[in-house]
Amino acid sequence: MSLFVVGLTGGVAAGKSEVSRRFESLGITVADADIAAREVVAAGSPGLKQIVRHFGDGVLLADGSLDRAALRERIFASAEERQALEAITHPAIRQRLREVCEAATSPYAIAAIPLLAEAGGRKKYPWLSRILVVDAPVAVQHARLMLRDGVTGELADRMIAAQSSREDRLALADDVVVNDGEPEALAAEVKRLDATYRYLAAL
């Protein structure tokens, strides 16, 4: 049972997934908000039933699963509809993340929450013991997005601008990992943080 939970967040293409993988390789349980988001709207789930109640059967595929494309069209056409979806899914995602972290057998657990700043930070996640921000210079994020996703420079700019600012994310941080492209430095920093978190979790 892990009562010491580290929230892991960072901007798009900052390297959150790589940092998560490195913690997992050290035996640490990582609860992933992206996985939780899929689980809470799985076919037959209470979350999906709430979505259908609000948005109608038009957001379902023939097999009873969520038609993500149809739902995406609805929420991007209306800020109110997007907020309605978030009101359904966000509490369920938070609950699922907490359950996975509390069930972890590792000395501490990590909750990987890409949009932690946008989702209310510590106010919505009061059970986080610490917050770790994976940071990268905007120019590095921009280059990675173009290379990784094959997007234009203009779209990369929009993707970065759509998120909270670096300053807002860093304001949440107890710890910061700068991931500017040196794998050896990243590995050493994760090992150092792992030792710190194991020590703090044992107090």
CSV table of N, CA and C in Angstrom, one decimal, residues 1 6 16 18 25 27-28 39 48 60 64 66 76 78 90 94 100 116 119 128 135 152 159 172 183 187 192 197:
chain,number,residue,atom,x,y,z
A,1,MET,N,0.9,-1.2,0.0
A,1,MET,CA,0.0,0.0,0.0
A,1,MET,C,0.9,1.2,0.0
A,6,VAL,N,3.8,10.5,-5.8
A,6,VAL,CA,4.4,11.6,-6.5
A,6,VAL,C,3.6,11.9,-7.8
A,16,LYS,N,7.7,13.1,-20.5
A,16,LYS,CA,7.1,12.5,-19.3
A,16,LYS,C,7.1,11.0,-19.4
A,18,GLU,N,9.1,9.0,-21.0
A,18,GLU,CA,10.4,8.4,-20.8
A,18,GLU,C,10.8,8.4,-19.3
A,25,SER,N,11.2,1.1,-14.4
A,25,SER,CA,12.4,0.2,-14.5
A,25,SER,C,13.1,0.0,-13.2
A,27,GLY,N,11.3,-0.4,-10.5
A,27,GLY,CA,10.3,-1.1,-9.7
A,27,GLY,C,9.2,-0.3,-9.1
A,28,ILE,N,9.0,0.9,-9.6
A,28,ILE,CA,8.0,1.8,-9.1
A,28,ILE,C,6.7,1.7,-9.9
A,39,GLU,N,-10.1,3.7,-19.3
A,39,GLU,CA,-10.8,2.8,-18.5
A,39,GLU,C,-12.2,3.3,-18.0
A,48,LEU,N,-19.3,5.8,-19.0
A,48,LEU,CA,-19.9,5.8,-20.4
A,48,LEU,C,-21.4,6.0,-20.3
A,60,LEU,N,-22.1,6.7,-29.5
A,60,LEU,CA,-21.8,5.3,-29.3
A,60,LEU,C,-21.6,4.6,-30.7
A,64,GLY,N,-21.4,-0.7,-28.9
A,64,GLY,CA,-21.6,-0.1,-27.6
A,64,GLY,C,-20.5,0.6,-26.9
A,66,LEU,N,-17.5,3.7,-27.0
A,66,LEU,CA,-17.5,5.2,-27.2
A,66,LEU,C,-17.0,5.5,-28.6
A,76,PHE,N,-15.3,19.9,-29.2
A,76,PHE,CA,-14.5,21.0,-29.7
A,76,PHE,C,-15.4,22.1,-30.4
A,78,SER,N,-18.0,23.2,-28.7
A,78,SER,CA,-18.7,23.9,-27.6
A,78,SER,C,-17.9,23.7,-26.3
A,90,HIS,N,-13.4,13.6,-15.2
A,90,HIS,CA,-12.2,14.0,-14.3
A,90,HIS,C,-12.3,13.4,-12.9
A,94,ARG,N,-9.5,10.7,-11.4
A,94,ARG,CA,-8.8,11.0,-10.2
A,94,ARG,C,-9.0,9.8,-9.2
A,100,VAL,N,-5.2,2.9,-7.9
A,100,VAL,CA,-4.0,2.2,-8.4
A,100,VAL,C,-2.8,2.5,-7.6
A,116,LEU,N,-2.0,18.0,-15.3
A,116,LEU,CA,-2.2,18.3,-13.8
A,116,LEU,C,-2.5,19.8,-13.6
A,119,ALA,N,-5.9,20.6,-14.8
A,119,ALA,CA,-7.0,19.8,-14.1
A,119,ALA,C,-7.1,20.2,-12.7
A,128,LEU,N,-1.6,14.0,-3.4
A,128,LEU,CA,-0.3,13.9,-3.9
A,128,LEU,C,0.7,14.4,-2.8
A,135,ASP,N,10.5,19.2,-17.4
A,135,ASP,CA,10.6,20.4,-18.1
A,135,ASP,C,11.5,20.3,-19.3
A,152,THR,N,3.4,20.4,-38.6
A,152,THR,CA,4.1,21.6,-39.0
A,152,THR,C,4.5,22.4,-37.8
A,159,MET,N,-0.1,23.5,-30.4
A,159,MET,CA,-0.2,22.5,-29.4
A,159,MET,C,0.4,22.9,-28.1
A,172,LEU,N,3.9,24.6,-9.6
A,172,LEU,CA,3.4,23.5,-8.9
A,172,LEU,C,4.5,22.6,-8.3
A,183,PRO,N,20.4,11.6,-22.4
A,183,PRO,CA,19.9,10.4,-21.7
A,183,PRO,C,20.6,10.1,-20.5
A,187,ALA,N,18.9,9.7,-16.8
A,187,ALA,CA,18.9,8.5,-16.0
A,187,ALA,C,19.4,8.8,-14.6
A,192,ARG,N,18.5,9.6,-8.7
A,192,ARG,CA,18.6,10.5,-7.5
A,192,ARG,C,17.2,10.8,-6.9
A,197,TYR,N,12.7,9.8,-2.9
A,197,TYR,CA,11.3,9.4,-2.7
A,197,TYR,C,11.3,8.2,-1.8
